[in-house]
RNA sequence: CGGGGCGUAGCGCAGCCUGGUUAGCGUGCAUGCCUUGGGCGCAUGAGGUCGGGAGUUCAAAUCUCCCCGCCCCGACCA
């Protein structure tokens, strides 16, 4: 490709509304342009990079027996009503009607469609297992899209679905997919971790997220400093502390006046006690009625853990009215003593003595609160959010935290959708069984953005060679100099004939501009053709990753490049 | 949905508070000269519904109201 013919509109300045570096660089490198909030055009350079990722994905999906399909982006409401998600999904599902006033949506995901397809076409155990995948544009009407294509409303996703006869088969499919994902992200040159995750609204029994490590990541991942345990923050389990020795005496319960002191900070400051001697009492509304969650003052409650513990469908912090009704006091003074709703307490509170709690009365707290003397806990469990240095649930060593970008997520779904949509097969004995499913997603655009987050420097993008839009950029210093021009084109044609993807910067621009753009675009190899080196019959090869420069004989450049790539 | 901010040339911004020449600067773009190993220099030029509408006023980019779009924070969420 000749640069003069290519649409690569680079920008010198950083667009004002780009927050994170991958967004800035993709705009500056002329890869993407915004059409509306969360909706982007992919220009030729981005298209080529996306294509590289898609090719890697296809190869790895095919390797584990996946078959590619394309499912409709526009989906009728009927199948969503069948699965129950037409009601459940909320505003993120973009709905509209056709000319006949029938309801449709833009597909945010394709469980319904694929399950509908399979239930119609697959009838026998002989046809299972089956894995289907597609690479397709999805639409989720996110409340707050941001960071360019990192969290867009319209985005390209690879989604795969596995169909098995039984749990064991589904677990095998899951395992194969896990390995395929590992290979995919390794091939993309990414530093990542697979962590355990909550299954959320997709449902199912277990799940892993593939997280690219990056400080700009929106998610926090927790991993063990010594064993292989890793999970996302909402899932990360904490080893229960050993039973504490009760050598302290139980003091007498005491009510104290704490006018206007609601927060942990205010109360600790006022009473002169450390936060870990306080109990935070949080009132939640659930579909099982109101419940209280207790954590230590220096801990945060984890709603996902509490929700899973209660096994409820709905759980949210109670509003002021409910808090008042349940505790008899305004928000900020709730405590377990005298509460008439179920109380769940975090493991860290087991055996804690003489604690400070809210008094269930305005401007009042209790001191020297002890269980079971003063209140009853239904159950102690792990319901708080993990902190750095907490003990690992598996081995007890310290947990560490890092930020990550979720680029892939795999779920073992079980029969959630096959049940609601009635996808069954007949086994050997002619008996009807539900097909056991799994679903597996990769954000293709997000993978590219994550790669840039991880691979850039002050001058621009530093593409891993597997994702680079071109392998080589040829940069003649002066395009109007016939000697330079001829050598540049000779190398260009030679490499092109050998299957190397080459971009030749034939623009009549000053060298500085071309060098800056070359760095910005992040193409792994740059061949500079200048008068100075050409006088010795040489051209300069610069490696974008290391910045290393070497002079290579004009005649040997083809072999040189080929050798370089065979080592990659 | 709540809070905050922004909207002036392709991009980055000033002007607005305190209304009053032909709306300005940098960059980019076009043309010419010059220069040619890291966003060079000089000159000339094109490019604007000042987000939209209504109002106040002799007069509105500037003041008021409404609407739209965008960004940030929060809540929400695959």
XYZ file of C-alpha atoms in Angstrom, chain A:
568
model
C 0.000 0.000 0.000
C 1.178 3.477 -0.831
C 0.661 5.981 1.940
C -0.404 8.600 -0.587
C -3.338 6.391 -1.564
C -4.285 5.324 1.931
C -6.853 6.917 4.195
C -4.735 7.343 7.307
C -5.694 10.739 8.678
C -3.203 11.186 11.487
C -3.594 13.965 14.012
C -0.842 15.995 15.553
C -2.846 17.056 18.557
C -4.698 14.957 21.072
C -8.465 15.293 20.616
C -9.947 16.917 23.705
C -12.473 14.235 24.574
C -10.138 11.248 24.561
C -9.346 10.149 28.100
C -7.231 7.040 27.904
C -4.161 6.451 25.841
C -5.582 3.794 23.519
C -8.452 6.098 22.595
C -6.100 9.008 21.993
C -3.718 6.951 19.913
C -6.416 5.309 17.831
C -7.796 8.742 16.995
C -4.374 10.189 16.325
C -3.281 7.234 14.208
C -6.377 7.699 12.058
C -7.829 4.333 13.045
C -11.239 5.368 14.326
C -13.644 8.270 14.142
C -16.745 8.819 16.215
C -20.151 9.090 14.613
C -22.223 9.353 17.812
C -21.733 8.496 21.467
C -20.334 4.977 21.626
C -20.596 4.501 17.867
C -17.450 4.488 15.761
C -16.262 4.114 12.214
C -13.245 1.903 11.730
C -10.882 3.337 9.157
C -8.606 1.165 6.996
C -5.802 0.870 9.519
C -8.141 -0.243 12.310
C -9.905 -2.571 9.927
C -6.641 -4.331 9.201
C -5.842 -4.736 12.889
C -9.330 -5.998 13.671
C -8.943 -8.427 10.822
C -5.752 -9.802 12.380
C -7.514 -10.406 15.661
C -10.470 -12.018 13.894
C -8.174 -14.300 11.964
C -6.458 -15.462 15.133
C -9.842 -16.041 16.750
C -11.139 -17.994 13.744
C -8.087 -20.194 13.642
C -8.360 -21.034 17.312
C -12.123 -21.539 17.223
C -11.811 -23.816 14.235
C -8.978 -25.708 15.893
C -11.284 -26.786 18.724
C -14.003 -27.755 16.308
C -16.035 -24.562 16.276
C -18.119 -23.808 13.211
C -18.655 -20.244 12.104
C -22.155 -18.900 11.533
C -23.712 -15.465 11.190
C -26.799 -14.824 13.250
C -29.215 -11.929 12.781
C -28.381 -8.608 14.387
C -32.062 -7.685 14.438
C -34.085 -10.029 16.578
C -37.811 -10.420 17.188
C -39.138 -9.929 20.711
C -40.767 -13.380 20.801
C -37.624 -15.342 21.627
C -36.645 -12.774 24.229
C -40.042 -13.070 25.825
C -39.607 -16.830 25.864
C -36.311 -16.619 27.712
C -37.763 -14.016 30.039
C -35.102 -11.465 29.174
C -37.432 -9.072 27.302
C -38.586 -7.973 30.772
C -35.293 -8.503 32.545
C -32.861 -6.757 30.270
C -33.880 -3.153 30.824
C -32.901 -0.133 28.819
C -29.636 -1.562 27.614
C -31.646 -3.536 25.097
C -32.383 -1.211 22.195
C -35.967 -1.932 21.136
C -37.955 -0.719 18.201
C -40.906 -1.704 16.049
C -41.164 -2.495 12.381
C -43.813 -1.153 9.992
C -46.270 -3.757 11.244
C -45.744 -2.569 14.791
C -44.015 -5.785 15.780
C -41.359 -5.565 18.481
C -37.701 -6.077 17.672
C -34.363 -5.388 19.287
C -30.778 -4.988 18.226
C -28.970 -8.057 19.496
C -26.818 -7.346 22.555
C -25.996 -11.059 22.656
C -27.260 -14.148 20.891
C -28.208 -16.863 23.368
C -31.853 -16.712 22.336
C -31.184 -16.849 18.609
C -28.675 -19.643 18.777
C -30.781 -21.684 21.157
C -33.777 -21.242 18.887
C -31.734 -22.402 15.918
C -30.369 -25.431 17.692
C -33.686 -26.518 19.200
C -35.171 -26.615 15.713
C -32.299 -28.386 14.011
C -30.751 -30.649 16.620
C -32.828 -33.577 17.771
C -30.500 -36.457 18.531
C -27.586 -37.179 20.826
C -25.752 -38.143 17.641
C -25.593 -34.478 16.666
C -23.920 -33.432 19.903
C -21.581 -31.988 20.960
C -21.735 -28.907 18.780
C -19.914 -25.592 18.971
C -21.001 -22.625 16.881
C -19.504 -19.165 16.785
C -19.831 -15.881 14.999
C -18.016 -12.584 14.789
C -20.643 -9.944 14.720
C -21.630 -6.414 15.587
C -23.587 -6.152 18.800
C -25.454 -3.250 20.263
C -25.855 -2.524 23.932
C -27.319 0.828 24.840
C -24.815 1.393 27.643
C -25.680 4.048 30.184
C -22.258 5.552 29.916
C -20.103 4.563 26.984
C -16.539 5.779 27.300
C -12.926 5.303 26.396
C -13.501 5.128 22.654
C -14.048 1.595 21.432
C -13.161 0.195 24.857
C -16.715 0.610 26.079
C -18.778 1.393 23.026
C -22.468 0.866 22.402
C -21.924 -0.710 19.015
C -19.022 -3.123 19.049
C -17.664 -6.210 17.367
C -17.784 -9.369 19.395
C -16.930 -12.968 18.832
C -19.488 -15.104 20.569
C -19.445 -18.870 20.705
C -21.962 -21.332 22.053
C -21.421 -24.951 22.958
C -24.095 -27.629 23.106
C -23.500 -30.869 24.944
C -25.357 -33.960 26.016
C -24.494 -33.662 29.681
C -22.585 -31.766 32.355
C -19.373 -33.670 31.754
C -19.499 -32.852 28.069
C -20.222 -29.200 28.800
C -17.275 -29.054 31.140
C -15.036 -30.520 28.472
C -16.267 -27.900 25.988
C -15.590 -25.227 28.589
C -12.083 -26.537 29.157
C -11.333 -26.542 25.440
C -12.629 -23.016 25.130
C -10.514 -21.903 28.066
C -7.454 -23.232 26.299
C -8.444 -21.660 22.993
C -8.866 -18.294 24.728
C -5.486 -18.626 26.346
C -3.919 -19.278 22.944
C -5.797 -16.397 21.335
C -4.642 -13.785 23.829
C -1.119 -15.168 23.870
C -0.999 -14.878 20.101
C -2.249 -11.304 20.373
C 0.827 -10.577 22.461
C -1.127 -9.634 25.562
C -0.228 -9.974 29.211
C -3.420 -11.283 30.757
C -4.920 -13.422 33.486
C -7.928 -15.687 33.510
C -9.853 -15.058 36.715
C -12.933 -16.551 38.300
C -15.972 -14.381 37.854
C -19.556 -14.084 38.969
C -22.033 -15.262 36.364
C -24.232 -12.189 36.754
C -27.401 -11.868 34.766
C -26.289 -14.283 32.064
C -26.670 -16.964 34.664
C -25.008 -20.328 34.785
C -22.791 -22.205 37.120
C -19.251 -20.992 36.612
C -17.290 -18.576 34.585
C -13.892 -17.038 33.917
C -12.946 -13.594 32.722
C -9.855 -12.999 30.627
C -8.340 -9.787 31.836
C -5.592 -7.834 30.132
C -3.466 -6.204 32.799
C -3.493 -2.430 32.461
C -3.684 0.423 34.941
C -6.411 2.038 32.894
C -8.611 -1.051 33.216
C -12.120 -0.556 34.552
C -12.075 -3.770 36.558
C -10.048 -4.826 39.555
C -8.688 -8.329 39.652
C -7.481 -10.106 42.728
C -4.870 -12.811 42.553
C -2.843 -14.808 44.990
C 0.801 -13.975 45.425
C 1.774 -17.620 45.612
C -0.838 -20.054 44.263
C -2.663 -19.661 40.959
C -5.891 -18.301 42.401
C -7.365 -15.287 40.630
C -10.805 -13.718 40.604
C -12.425 -10.437 39.874
C -13.067 -8.135 42.794
C -16.735 -8.948 43.252
C -16.004 -12.661 43.284
C -12.665 -12.888 45.118
C -13.086 -15.096 48.164
C -11.334 -14.535 51.445
C -10.139 -17.278 53.711
C -12.128 -17.145 56.966
C -9.931 -16.029 59.856
C -9.088 -18.561 62.563
C -11.349 -18.541 65.597
C -10.086 -15.686 67.757
C -9.046 -16.285 71.309
C -11.510 -14.660 73.663
C -9.201 -13.387 76.349
C -10.991 -10.075 76.598
C -13.924 -9.775 78.957
C -17.388 -8.880 77.748
C -18.165 -5.382 78.898
C -21.589 -4.060 79.692
C -23.686 -2.832 76.752
C -23.830 0.924 76.781
C -25.736 3.528 74.752
C -23.906 6.729 73.903
C -25.046 9.960 72.332
C -23.397 10.669 68.975
C -25.173 13.737 67.651
C -24.960 13.956 63.852
C -22.209 11.337 63.650
C -23.223 9.007 60.846
C -20.185 7.908 58.887
C -17.498 5.566 60.113
C -15.013 8.422 60.096
C -17.262 10.687 62.136
C -18.018 8.004 64.709
C -14.413 6.826 65.090
C -13.281 10.406 65.444
C -15.979 11.232 67.961
C -15.634 8.135 70.115
C -11.909 7.734 69.699
C -12.032 4.104 68.576
C -10.366 2.585 65.514
C -12.566 1.645 62.512
C -12.007 -2.074 62.998
C -13.789 -1.856 66.347
C -16.919 -0.657 64.594
C -19.619 -2.711 62.933
C -21.187 -1.279 59.796
C -24.821 -2.301 59.496
C -26.285 -2.125 56.019
C -29.952 -2.655 55.288
C -30.870 -4.269 51.981
C -34.126 -4.835 50.224
C -34.466 -8.203 48.563
C -37.186 -10.283 47.028
C -37.124 -12.159 50.339
C -37.779 -8.968 52.291
C -35.328 -6.692 54.080
C -32.100 -8.121 55.493
C -29.130 -6.666 57.332
C -25.507 -7.178 56.369
C -22.760 -6.608 58.936
C -19.163 -5.862 58.144
C -16.327 -4.369 60.137
C -15.936 -0.602 59.949
C -12.775 -0.858 57.879
C -14.375 -3.261 55.369
C -16.774 -2.866 52.455
C -19.772 -5.095 51.999
C -19.896 -7.057 48.747
C -23.434 -7.069 47.358
C -22.702 -9.839 44.885
C -21.504 -12.148 47.620
C -24.482 -11.309 49.801
C -26.848 -11.842 46.912
C -25.330 -15.217 46.150
C -25.422 -16.172 49.825
C -29.131 -15.392 50.042
C -29.705 -16.955 46.639
C -32.083 -14.157 45.760
C -33.002 -12.552 42.443
C -33.025 -8.981 43.621
C -30.889 -7.191 46.167
C -30.220 -3.483 46.598
C -29.361 -1.066 49.374
C -32.586 0.016 51.059
C -33.834 3.555 50.594
C -34.193 5.966 53.501
C -37.840 5.098 54.069
C -37.147 1.397 54.419
C -34.151 2.005 56.662
C -36.319 4.103 58.923
C -39.095 1.540 58.962
C -36.728 -1.325 59.743
C -34.428 0.377 62.249
C -36.666 3.113 63.589
C -33.954 5.670 62.938
C -32.592 7.697 60.044
C -29.790 6.377 57.870
C -26.458 6.336 59.686
C -27.577 4.883 63.001
C -28.510 1.324 62.078
C -27.238 -1.437 64.339
C -27.922 -5.117 64.941
C -29.201 -4.817 68.508
C -32.955 -5.184 68.502
C -33.242 -5.590 64.727
C -36.123 -7.825 63.721
C -34.872 -8.753 60.264
C -32.433 -11.521 59.314
C -28.836 -10.551 60.092
C -25.884 -11.833 58.086
C -22.384 -11.046 59.263
C -19.015 -11.205 57.626
C -16.562 -13.870 58.793
C -14.236 -11.198 60.138
C -16.791 -10.327 62.832
C -16.843 -13.820 64.303
C -15.680 -13.557 67.872
C -15.121 -9.802 67.795
C -15.738 -8.352 71.235
C -17.053 -5.081 72.599
C -17.832 -3.510 69.261
C -19.401 -0.155 68.459
C -22.608 -0.206 66.406
C -25.466 2.072 65.508
C -28.174 2.366 68.155
C -31.253 2.252 65.907
C -32.114 5.655 67.243
C -31.236 9.091 65.971
C -27.865 10.403 67.258
C -27.194 7.239 69.243
C -24.625 4.446 69.025
C -24.015 1.387 71.199
C -20.720 0.424 72.784
C -19.576 -3.004 73.932
C -21.928 -4.848 71.617
C -21.421 -8.614 71.571
C -23.024 -11.534 69.824
C -24.763 -13.759 70.699
C -25.403 -11.866 73.945
C -26.901 -8.721 72.334
C -28.072 -9.873 68.913
C -28.350 -12.997 66.810
C -26.554 -13.628 63.553
C -28.326 -16.014 61.183
C -25.116 -16.825 59.459
C -21.470 -15.800 59.337
C -20.128 -15.844 55.799
C -17.724 -14.180 53.387
C -19.744 -11.109 52.416
C -17.126 -8.398 52.199
C -14.968 -7.174 49.353
C -11.399 -8.416 49.390
C -8.530 -6.070 50.192
C -4.868 -6.186 49.328
C -3.047 -8.611 51.677
C -6.211 -10.522 52.641
C -5.584 -14.279 52.928
C -6.129 -16.338 49.782
C -9.070 -18.713 50.056
C -7.005 -21.577 48.669
C -3.602 -21.261 50.250
C -3.843 -18.465 52.825
C -1.102 -16.361 51.293
C -1.549 -12.692 50.620
C -3.888 -11.512 47.885
C -2.695 -8.920 45.414
C -4.714 -6.549 43.240
C -4.300 -5.117 39.783
C -6.488 -3.394 37.294
C -7.536 -5.174 34.159
C -9.509 -4.876 30.956
C -12.008 -7.631 30.372
C -11.422 -8.881 26.855
C -13.023 -12.309 27.138
C -15.587 -14.031 29.273
C -16.579 -17.662 29.278
C -19.643 -19.130 30.981
C -20.841 -22.583 31.630
C -24.540 -21.928 31.254
C -25.978 -25.330 32.024
C -29.595 -25.633 30.968
C -30.768 -22.111 31.742
C -31.638 -21.311 28.137
C -32.319 -24.782 26.876
C -34.932 -25.018 29.600
C -36.661 -21.688 28.998
C -36.558 -22.144 25.235
C -37.024 -25.877 25.426
C -33.972 -27.060 23.528
C -33.840 -30.806 23.947
C -32.447 -33.923 22.324
C -33.309 -37.606 22.453
C -30.692 -39.823 24.026
C -29.806 -43.427 23.177
C -32.843 -44.618 25.083
C -35.201 -42.263 23.308
C -35.517 -40.149 26.401
C -35.763 -36.373 26.102
C -32.998 -34.320 27.770
C -32.111 -30.653 27.929
C -29.059 -29.677 25.964
C -26.291 -28.401 28.264
C -24.889 -25.110 27.043
C -21.920 -22.824 27.407
C -21.348 -19.354 25.995
C -18.081 -17.605 25.308
C -17.418 -14.012 24.273
C -14.452 -11.956 23.109
C -14.586 -8.215 22.583
C -12.672 -7.867 19.337
C -12.397 -4.078 19.314
C -11.663 -4.047 23.006
C -8.844 -6.520 22.457
C -7.265 -4.093 20.011
C -7.699 -1.195 22.436
C -6.279 -3.301 25.263
C -3.285 -4.223 23.128
C -2.601 -0.543 22.574
C -3.009 0.204 26.275
C -0.357 -2.379 26.935
C 1.905 -1.642 23.983
C 2.671 2.017 23.449
C 5.273 4.610 24.320
C 5.441 8.392 24.285
C 5.699 8.437 20.500
C 2.747 6.231 19.708
C 1.549 2.699 19.287
C 3.951 -0.249 19.418
C 1.942 -3.025 17.828
C 2.737 -6.647 18.628
C 3.788 -8.056 15.264
C 0.762 -10.377 15.150
C -1.669 -7.450 15.274
C 0.249 -4.832 13.315
C -1.676 -3.426 10.341
C 1.486 -3.702 8.249
C 4.692 -5.558 8.933
C 7.013 -3.031 7.375
C 6.947 0.684 6.699
C 9.320 1.931 4.038
C 10.268 5.559 4.498
C 12.172 7.308 1.731
C 13.538 10.576 3.110
C 12.930 12.463 -0.113
C 10.412 11.007 -2.522
C 11.401 13.372 -5.318
C 14.935 12.051 -5.336
C 14.927 9.424 -8.081
C 17.588 7.246 -6.483
C 15.784 7.091 -3.139
C 12.464 6.620 -4.818
C 13.696 3.777 -6.985
C 15.324 1.927 -4.122
C 12.233 2.378 -1.958
C 9.964 1.014 -4.654
C 12.323 -1.838 -5.435
C 12.267 -2.963 -1.810
C 8.518 -2.394 -1.692
C 7.890 -4.623 -4.691
C 10.325 -7.267 -3.553
C 8.843 -7.581 -0.054
C 5.318 -7.422 -1.421
C 6.068 -10.300 -3.764
C 7.235 -12.328 -0.794
C 3.980 -11.792 1.034
C 5.199 -9.199 3.493
C 2.572 -6.536 4.222
C 4.253 -3.268 3.358
C 3.298 0.366 3.582
C 5.429 2.774 1.568
C 5.355 6.368 2.736
C 5.592 7.980 -0.688
C 4.155 11.284 0.494
C 5.960 14.415 -0.496
C 6.382 15.480 3.106
C 9.280 16.536 5.218
C 11.168 13.688 6.890
C 10.133 14.854 10.356
C 6.461 14.433 9.586
C 7.011 10.971 8.175
C 9.118 9.866 11.129
C 6.520 11.098 13.597
C 3.747 9.327 11.748
C 5.816 6.160 11.510
C 6.254 6.096 15.282
C 2.601 6.923 15.838
C 1.318 4.071 13.670
C 3.433 1.511 15.471
C 4.416 -0.671 12.542
C 7.095 -3.070 13.853
C 9.775 -2.473 11.231
C 10.759 0.738 9.532
C 13.098 0.797 6.578
C 14.513 4.267 6.033
C 15.921 5.013 2.611
C 18.151 8.065 2.762
C 20.929 9.495 0.717
C 23.467 9.174 3.528
C 23.228 5.427 3.928
C 22.472 4.750 0.304
C 25.879 6.137 -0.563
C 27.248 3.011 1.139
C 24.628 0.853 -0.555
C 22.707 0.447 2.676
C 19.311 1.194 4.136
C 18.419 1.617 7.787
C 16.180 -0.825 9.606
C 14.583 0.359 12.830
C 12.685 -1.882 15.235
C 9.732 -0.065 16.755
C 9.725 -2.174 19.907
C 13.343 -1.802 20.944
C 14.244 1.302 19.007
C 17.298 -0.564 17.723
C 18.706 0.612 14.450
C 20.852 -1.330 12.021
C 22.217 -0.759 8.554
C 21.503 -3.453 6.017
C 22.828 -3.945 2.539
C 20.230 -2.929 -0.041
C 20.643 -6.199 -1.825
C 20.165 -8.288 1.305
C 17.171 -6.493 2.748
C 14.650 -9.054 1.488
C 16.392 -11.955 3.180
C 17.012 -9.875 6.253
C 13.329 -9.091 6.720
C 12.297 -12.641 5.983
C 14.719 -13.960 8.584
C 13.412 -11.501 11.109
C 9.825 -12.626 10.666
C 10.635 -16.291 10.731
C 12.037 -15.693 14.216
C 8.856 -14.039 15.435
